[in-house]
JSON list of C-alpha atoms and ligand atoms in Angstrom, two decimals:
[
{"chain": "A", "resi": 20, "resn": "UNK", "atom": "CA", "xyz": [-108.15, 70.11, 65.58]},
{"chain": "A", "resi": 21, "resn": "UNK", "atom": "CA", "xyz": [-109.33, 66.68, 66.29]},
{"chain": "A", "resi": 22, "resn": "UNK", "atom": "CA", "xyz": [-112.78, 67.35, 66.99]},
{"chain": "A", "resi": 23, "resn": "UNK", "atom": "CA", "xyz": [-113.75, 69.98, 63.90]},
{"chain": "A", "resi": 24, "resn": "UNK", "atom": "CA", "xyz": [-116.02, 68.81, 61.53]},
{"chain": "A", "resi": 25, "resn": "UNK", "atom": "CA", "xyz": [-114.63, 70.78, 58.85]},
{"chain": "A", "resi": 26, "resn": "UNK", "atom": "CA", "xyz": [-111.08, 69.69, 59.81]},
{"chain": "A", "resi": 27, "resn": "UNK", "atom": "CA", "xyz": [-112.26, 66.17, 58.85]},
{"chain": "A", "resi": 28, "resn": "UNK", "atom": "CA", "xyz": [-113.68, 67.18, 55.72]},
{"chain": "A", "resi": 29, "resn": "UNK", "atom": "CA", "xyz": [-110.56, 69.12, 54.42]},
{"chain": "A", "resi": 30, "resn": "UNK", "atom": "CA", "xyz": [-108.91, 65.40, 55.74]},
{"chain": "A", "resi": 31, "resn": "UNK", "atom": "CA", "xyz": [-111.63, 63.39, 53.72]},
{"chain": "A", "resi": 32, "resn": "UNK", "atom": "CA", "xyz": [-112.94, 61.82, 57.00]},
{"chain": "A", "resi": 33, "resn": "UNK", "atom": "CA", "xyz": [-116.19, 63.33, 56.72]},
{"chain": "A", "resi": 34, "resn": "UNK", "atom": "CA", "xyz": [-117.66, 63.19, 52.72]},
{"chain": "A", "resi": 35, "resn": "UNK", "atom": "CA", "xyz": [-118.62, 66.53, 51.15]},
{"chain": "A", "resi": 36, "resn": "UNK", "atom": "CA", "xyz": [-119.51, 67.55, 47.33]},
{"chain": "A", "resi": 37, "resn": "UNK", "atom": "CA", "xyz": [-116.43, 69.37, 46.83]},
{"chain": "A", "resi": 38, "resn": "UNK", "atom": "CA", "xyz": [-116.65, 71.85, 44.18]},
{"chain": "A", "resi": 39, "resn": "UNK", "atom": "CA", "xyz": [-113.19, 73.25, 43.85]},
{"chain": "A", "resi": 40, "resn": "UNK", "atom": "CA", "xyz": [-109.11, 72.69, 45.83]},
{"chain": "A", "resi": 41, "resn": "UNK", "atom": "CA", "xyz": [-106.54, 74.20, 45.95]},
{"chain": "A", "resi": 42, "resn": "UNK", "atom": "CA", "xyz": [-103.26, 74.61, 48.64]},
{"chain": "A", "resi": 43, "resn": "UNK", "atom": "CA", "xyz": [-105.34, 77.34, 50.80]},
{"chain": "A", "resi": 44, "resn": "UNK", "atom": "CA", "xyz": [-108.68, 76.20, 50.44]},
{"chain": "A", "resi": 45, "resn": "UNK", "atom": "CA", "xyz": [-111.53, 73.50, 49.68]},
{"chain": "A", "resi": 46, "resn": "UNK", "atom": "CA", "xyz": [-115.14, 74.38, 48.79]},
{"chain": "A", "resi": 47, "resn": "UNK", "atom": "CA", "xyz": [-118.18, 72.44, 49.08]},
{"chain": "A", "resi": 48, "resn": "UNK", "atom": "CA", "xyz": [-122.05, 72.53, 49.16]},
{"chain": "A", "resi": 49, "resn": "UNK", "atom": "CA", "xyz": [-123.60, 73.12, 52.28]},
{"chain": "A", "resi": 50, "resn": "UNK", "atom": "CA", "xyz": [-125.41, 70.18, 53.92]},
{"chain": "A", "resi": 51, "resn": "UNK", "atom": "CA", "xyz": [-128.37, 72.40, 54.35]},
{"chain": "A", "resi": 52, "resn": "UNK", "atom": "CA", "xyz": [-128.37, 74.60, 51.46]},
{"chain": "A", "resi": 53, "resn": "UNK", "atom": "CA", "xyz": [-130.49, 78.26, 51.66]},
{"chain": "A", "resi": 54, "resn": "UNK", "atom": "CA", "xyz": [-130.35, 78.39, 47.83]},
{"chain": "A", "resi": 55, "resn": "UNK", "atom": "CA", "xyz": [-129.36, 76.40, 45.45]},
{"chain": "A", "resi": 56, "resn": "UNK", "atom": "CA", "xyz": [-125.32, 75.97, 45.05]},
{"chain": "A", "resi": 57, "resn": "UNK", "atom": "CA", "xyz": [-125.03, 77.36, 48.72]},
{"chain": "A", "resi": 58, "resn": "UNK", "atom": "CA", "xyz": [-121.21, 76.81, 49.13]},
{"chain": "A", "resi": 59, "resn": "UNK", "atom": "CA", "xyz": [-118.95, 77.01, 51.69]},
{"chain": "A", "resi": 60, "resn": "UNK", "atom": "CA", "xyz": [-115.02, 78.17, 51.53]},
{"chain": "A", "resi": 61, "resn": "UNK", "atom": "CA", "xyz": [-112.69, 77.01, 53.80]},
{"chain": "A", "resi": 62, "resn": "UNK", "atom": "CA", "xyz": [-108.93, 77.43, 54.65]},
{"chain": "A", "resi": 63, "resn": "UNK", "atom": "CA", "xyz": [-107.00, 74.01, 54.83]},
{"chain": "A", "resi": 64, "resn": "UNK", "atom": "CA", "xyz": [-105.53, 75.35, 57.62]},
{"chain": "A", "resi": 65, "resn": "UNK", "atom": "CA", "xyz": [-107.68, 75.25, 60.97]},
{"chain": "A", "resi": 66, "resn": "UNK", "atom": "CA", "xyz": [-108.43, 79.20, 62.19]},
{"chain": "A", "resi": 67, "resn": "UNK", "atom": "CA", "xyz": [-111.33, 79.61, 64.41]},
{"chain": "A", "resi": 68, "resn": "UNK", "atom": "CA", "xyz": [-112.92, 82.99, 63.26]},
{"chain": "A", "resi": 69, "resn": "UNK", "atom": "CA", "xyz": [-111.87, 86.00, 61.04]},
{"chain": "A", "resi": 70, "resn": "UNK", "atom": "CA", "xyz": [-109.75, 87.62, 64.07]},
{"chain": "A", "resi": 71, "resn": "UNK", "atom": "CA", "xyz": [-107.25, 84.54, 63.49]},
{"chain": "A", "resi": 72, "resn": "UNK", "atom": "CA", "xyz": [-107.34, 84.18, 59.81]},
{"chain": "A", "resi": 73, "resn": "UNK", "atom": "CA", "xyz": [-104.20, 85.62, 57.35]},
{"chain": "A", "resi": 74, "resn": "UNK", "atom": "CA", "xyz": [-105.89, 87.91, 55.34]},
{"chain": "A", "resi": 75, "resn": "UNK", "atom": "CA", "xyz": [-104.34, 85.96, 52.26]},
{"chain": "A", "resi": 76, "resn": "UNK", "atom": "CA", "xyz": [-107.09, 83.50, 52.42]},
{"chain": "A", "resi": 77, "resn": "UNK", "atom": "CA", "xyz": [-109.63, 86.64, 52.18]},
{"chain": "A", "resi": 78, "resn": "UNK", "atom": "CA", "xyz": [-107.98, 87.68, 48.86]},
{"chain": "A", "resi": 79, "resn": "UNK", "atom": "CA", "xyz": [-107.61, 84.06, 47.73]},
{"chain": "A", "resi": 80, "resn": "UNK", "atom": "CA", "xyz": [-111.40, 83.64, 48.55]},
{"chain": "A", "resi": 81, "resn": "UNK", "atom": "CA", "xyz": [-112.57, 86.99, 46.93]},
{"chain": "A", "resi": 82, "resn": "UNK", "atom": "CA", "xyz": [-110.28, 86.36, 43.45]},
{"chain": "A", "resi": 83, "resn": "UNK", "atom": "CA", "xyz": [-112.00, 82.48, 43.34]},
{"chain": "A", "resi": 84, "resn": "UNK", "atom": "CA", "xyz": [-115.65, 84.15, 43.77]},
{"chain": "A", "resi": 85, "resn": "UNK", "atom": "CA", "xyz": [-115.22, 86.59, 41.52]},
{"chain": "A", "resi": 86, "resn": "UNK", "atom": "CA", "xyz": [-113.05, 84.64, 38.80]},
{"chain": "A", "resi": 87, "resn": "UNK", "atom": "CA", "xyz": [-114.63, 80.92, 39.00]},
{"chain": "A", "resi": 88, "resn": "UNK", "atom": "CA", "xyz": [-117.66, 80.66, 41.68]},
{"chain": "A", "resi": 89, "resn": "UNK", "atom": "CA", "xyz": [-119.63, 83.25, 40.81]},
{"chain": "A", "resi": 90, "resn": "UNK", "atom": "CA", "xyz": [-119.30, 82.77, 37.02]},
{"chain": "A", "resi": 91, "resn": "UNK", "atom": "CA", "xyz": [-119.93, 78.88, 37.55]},
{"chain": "A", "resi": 92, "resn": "UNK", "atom": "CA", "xyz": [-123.55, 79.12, 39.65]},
{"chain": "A", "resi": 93, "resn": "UNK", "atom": "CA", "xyz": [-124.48, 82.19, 36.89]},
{"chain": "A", "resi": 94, "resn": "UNK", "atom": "CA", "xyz": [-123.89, 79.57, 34.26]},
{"chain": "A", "resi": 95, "resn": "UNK", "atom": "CA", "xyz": [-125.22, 76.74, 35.38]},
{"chain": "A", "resi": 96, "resn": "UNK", "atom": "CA", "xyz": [-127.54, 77.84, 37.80]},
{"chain": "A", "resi": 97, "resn": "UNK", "atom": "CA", "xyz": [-128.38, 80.58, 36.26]},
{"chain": "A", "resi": 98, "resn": "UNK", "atom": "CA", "xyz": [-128.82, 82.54, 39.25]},
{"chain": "A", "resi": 99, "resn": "UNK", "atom": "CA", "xyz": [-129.39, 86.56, 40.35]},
{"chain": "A", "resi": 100, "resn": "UNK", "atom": "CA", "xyz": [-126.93, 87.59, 42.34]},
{"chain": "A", "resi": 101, "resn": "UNK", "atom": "CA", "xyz": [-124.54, 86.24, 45.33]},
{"chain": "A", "resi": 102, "resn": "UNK", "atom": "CA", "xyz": [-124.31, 86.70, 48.93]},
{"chain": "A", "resi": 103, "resn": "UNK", "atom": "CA", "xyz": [-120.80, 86.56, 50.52]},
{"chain": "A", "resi": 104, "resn": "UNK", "atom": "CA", "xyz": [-121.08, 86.49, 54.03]},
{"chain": "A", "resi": 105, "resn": "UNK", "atom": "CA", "xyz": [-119.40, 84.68, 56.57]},
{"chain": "A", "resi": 106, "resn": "UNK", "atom": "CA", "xyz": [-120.16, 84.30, 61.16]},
{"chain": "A", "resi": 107, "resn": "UNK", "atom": "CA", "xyz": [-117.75, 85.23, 63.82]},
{"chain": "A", "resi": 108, "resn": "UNK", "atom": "CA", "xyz": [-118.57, 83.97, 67.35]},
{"chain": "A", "resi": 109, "resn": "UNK", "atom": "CA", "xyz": [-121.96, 84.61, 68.27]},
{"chain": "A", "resi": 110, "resn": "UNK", "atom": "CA", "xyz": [-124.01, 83.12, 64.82]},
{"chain": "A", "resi": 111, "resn": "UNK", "atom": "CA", "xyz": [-121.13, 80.84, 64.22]},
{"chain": "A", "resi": 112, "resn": "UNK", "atom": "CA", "xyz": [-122.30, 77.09, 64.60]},
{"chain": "A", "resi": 113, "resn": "UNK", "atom": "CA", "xyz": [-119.15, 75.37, 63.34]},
{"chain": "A", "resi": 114, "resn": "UNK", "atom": "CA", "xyz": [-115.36, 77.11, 65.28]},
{"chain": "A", "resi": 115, "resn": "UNK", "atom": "CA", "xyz": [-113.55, 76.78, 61.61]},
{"chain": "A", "resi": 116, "resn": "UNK", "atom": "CA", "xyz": [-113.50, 79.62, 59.61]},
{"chain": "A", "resi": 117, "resn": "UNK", "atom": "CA", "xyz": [-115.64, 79.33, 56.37]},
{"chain": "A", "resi": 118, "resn": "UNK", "atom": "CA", "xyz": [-117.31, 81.99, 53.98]},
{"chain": "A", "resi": 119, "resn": "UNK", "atom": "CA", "xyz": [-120.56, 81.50, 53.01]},
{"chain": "A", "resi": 120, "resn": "UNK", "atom": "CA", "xyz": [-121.41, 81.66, 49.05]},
{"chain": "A", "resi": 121, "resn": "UNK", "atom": "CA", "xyz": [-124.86, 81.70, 48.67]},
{"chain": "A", "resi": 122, "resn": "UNK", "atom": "CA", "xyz": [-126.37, 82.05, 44.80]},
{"chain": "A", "resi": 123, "resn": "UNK", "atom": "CA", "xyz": [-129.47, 84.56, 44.83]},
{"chain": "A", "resi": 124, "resn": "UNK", "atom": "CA", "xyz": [-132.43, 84.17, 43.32]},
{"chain": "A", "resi": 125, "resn": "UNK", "atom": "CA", "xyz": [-135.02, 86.68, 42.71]},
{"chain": "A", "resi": 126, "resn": "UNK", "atom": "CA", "xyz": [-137.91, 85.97, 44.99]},
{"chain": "A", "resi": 127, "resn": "UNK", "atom": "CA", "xyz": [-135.94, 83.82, 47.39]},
{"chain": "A", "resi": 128, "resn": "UNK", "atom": "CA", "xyz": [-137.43, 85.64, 49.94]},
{"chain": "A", "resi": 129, "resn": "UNK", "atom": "CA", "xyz": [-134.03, 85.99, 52.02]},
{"chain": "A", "resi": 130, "resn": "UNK", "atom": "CA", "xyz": [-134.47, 87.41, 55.38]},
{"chain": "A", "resi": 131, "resn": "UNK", "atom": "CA", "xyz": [-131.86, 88.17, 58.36]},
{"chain": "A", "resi": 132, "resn": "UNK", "atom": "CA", "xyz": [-133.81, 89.16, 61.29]},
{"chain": "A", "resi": 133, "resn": "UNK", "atom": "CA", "xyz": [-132.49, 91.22, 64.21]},
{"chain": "A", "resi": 134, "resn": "UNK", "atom": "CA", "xyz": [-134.89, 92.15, 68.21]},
{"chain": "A", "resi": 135, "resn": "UNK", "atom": "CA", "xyz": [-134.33, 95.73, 67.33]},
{"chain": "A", "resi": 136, "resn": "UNK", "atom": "CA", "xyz": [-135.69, 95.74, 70.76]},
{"chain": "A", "resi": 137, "resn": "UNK", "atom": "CA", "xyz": [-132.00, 96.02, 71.89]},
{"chain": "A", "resi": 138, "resn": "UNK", "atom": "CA", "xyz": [-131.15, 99.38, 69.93]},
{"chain": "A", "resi": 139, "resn": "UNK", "atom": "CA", "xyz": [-129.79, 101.85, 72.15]},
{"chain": "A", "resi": 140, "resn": "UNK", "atom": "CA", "xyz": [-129.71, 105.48, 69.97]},
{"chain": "A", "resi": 141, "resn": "UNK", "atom": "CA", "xyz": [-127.63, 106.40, 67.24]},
{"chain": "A", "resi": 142, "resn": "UNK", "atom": "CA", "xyz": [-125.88, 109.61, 69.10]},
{"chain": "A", "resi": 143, "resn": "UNK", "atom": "CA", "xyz": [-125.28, 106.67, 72.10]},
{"chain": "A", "resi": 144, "resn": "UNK", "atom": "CA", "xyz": [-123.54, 104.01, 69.81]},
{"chain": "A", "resi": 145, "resn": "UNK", "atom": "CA", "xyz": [-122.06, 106.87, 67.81]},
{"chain": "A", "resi": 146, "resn": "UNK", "atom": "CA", "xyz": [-120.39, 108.47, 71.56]},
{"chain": "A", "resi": 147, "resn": "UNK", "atom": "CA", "xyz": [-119.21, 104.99, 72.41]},
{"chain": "A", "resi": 148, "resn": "UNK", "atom": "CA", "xyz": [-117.27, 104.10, 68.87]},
{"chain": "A", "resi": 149, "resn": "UNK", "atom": "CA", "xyz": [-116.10, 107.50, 68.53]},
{"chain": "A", "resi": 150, "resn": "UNK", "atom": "CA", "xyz": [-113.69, 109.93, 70.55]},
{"chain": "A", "resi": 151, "resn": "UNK", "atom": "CA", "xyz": [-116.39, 112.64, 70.49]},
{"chain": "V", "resi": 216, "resn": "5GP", "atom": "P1", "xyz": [-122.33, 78.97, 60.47]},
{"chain": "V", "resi": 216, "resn": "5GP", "atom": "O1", "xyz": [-123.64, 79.02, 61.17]},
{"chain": "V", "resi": 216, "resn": "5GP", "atom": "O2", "xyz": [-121.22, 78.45, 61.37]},
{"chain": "V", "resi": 216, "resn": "5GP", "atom": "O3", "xyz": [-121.95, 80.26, 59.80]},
{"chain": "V", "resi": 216, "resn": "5GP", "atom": "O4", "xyz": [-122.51, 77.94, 59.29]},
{"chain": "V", "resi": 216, "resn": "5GP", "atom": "C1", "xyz": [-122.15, 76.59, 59.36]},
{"chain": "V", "resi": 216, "resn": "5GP", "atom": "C2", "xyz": [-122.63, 75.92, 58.10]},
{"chain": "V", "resi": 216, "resn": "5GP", "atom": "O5", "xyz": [-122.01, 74.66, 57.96]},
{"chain": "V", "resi": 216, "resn": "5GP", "atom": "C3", "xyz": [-124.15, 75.66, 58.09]},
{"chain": "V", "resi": 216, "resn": "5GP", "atom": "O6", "xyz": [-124.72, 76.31, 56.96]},
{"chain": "V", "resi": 216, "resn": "5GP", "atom": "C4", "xyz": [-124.26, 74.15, 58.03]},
{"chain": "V", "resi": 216, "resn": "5GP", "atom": "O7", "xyz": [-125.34, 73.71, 57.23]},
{"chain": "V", "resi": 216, "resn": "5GP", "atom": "C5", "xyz": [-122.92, 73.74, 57.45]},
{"chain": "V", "resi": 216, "resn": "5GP", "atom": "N1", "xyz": [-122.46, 72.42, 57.88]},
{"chain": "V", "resi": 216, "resn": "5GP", "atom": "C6", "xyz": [-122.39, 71.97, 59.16]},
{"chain": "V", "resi": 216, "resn": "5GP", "atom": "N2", "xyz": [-121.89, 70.71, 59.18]},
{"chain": "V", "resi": 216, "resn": "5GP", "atom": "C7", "xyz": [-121.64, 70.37, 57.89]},
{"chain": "V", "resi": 216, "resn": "5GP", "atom": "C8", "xyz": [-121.14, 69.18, 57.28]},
{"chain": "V", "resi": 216, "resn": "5GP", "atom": "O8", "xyz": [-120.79, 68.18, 57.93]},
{"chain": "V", "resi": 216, "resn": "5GP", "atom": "N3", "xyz": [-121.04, 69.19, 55.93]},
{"chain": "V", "resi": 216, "resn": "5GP", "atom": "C9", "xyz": [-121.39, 70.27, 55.17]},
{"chain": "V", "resi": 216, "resn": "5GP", "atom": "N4", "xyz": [-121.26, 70.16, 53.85]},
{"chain": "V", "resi": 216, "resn": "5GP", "atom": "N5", "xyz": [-121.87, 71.41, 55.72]},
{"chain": "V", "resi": 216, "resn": "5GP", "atom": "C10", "xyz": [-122.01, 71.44, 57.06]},
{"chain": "V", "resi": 217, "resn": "ZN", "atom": "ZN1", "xyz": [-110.97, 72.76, 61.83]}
]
């Protein structure tokens, strides 16, 4: 993909602190961190969104959190806990898949807000994603 930022980072076009490579995946800070040692995971290989991606890179990413992320920023960050989230379409600024790894910090104050002013009820979202 010619035109994907993270495309020419994984091509070293673009600089980025990269933490960790390997054949599946590079990981790097975020250019504008929430916490500190905000990270980003992506797959070598350019996939738009989590509906394209081989689930491989999920279990690759989820085995690296848990065996060498995660320990490193509780180490030498010492830091809370970890959020592992990642944006699919609408909330997605950049069209190449990438997990977010976000240290937590107590009192970091992180807040995702939603206009619950678009609810519909429970028993109607319940009818629609269910047979009954
Ligand atoms: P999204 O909103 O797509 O889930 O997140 C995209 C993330 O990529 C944002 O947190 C943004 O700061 C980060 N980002 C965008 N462009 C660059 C870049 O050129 N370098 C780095 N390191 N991060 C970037
Ligand atoms: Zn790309």
């Amino acid at each position: 993909m010619e035109d994907c930022i993270f495309c020419k980072i994984i091509k070293g076009e673009i600089p980025s602190y990269t933490i960790y490579e390997d054949e599946l995946v590079k990981v790097f800070l975020d250019v504008n961190p929430n916490t500190n040692g905000h990270m980003l995971i992506i797959p070598k290989e350019h996939y738009k969104d989590l509906f394209e991606l081989p689930e491989e890179i999920i279990n690759h990413s989820v085995k690296l959190v848990k065996e060498k992320l995660y320990p490193l920023v509780k180490e030498k960050l010492d830091c809370d806990g970890l959020t592992f989230s990642q944006n699919n379409g609408y909330g997605q600024e950049v069209k190449h898949y990438h997990i977010h790894v976000i240290p937590r910090y107590e009192n970091d104050h992180s807040m995702i807000t939603f206009d619950k002013d678009m609810l519909i009820p429970t028993e109607e979202v319940f009818s629609k994603l269910s047979d009954k």
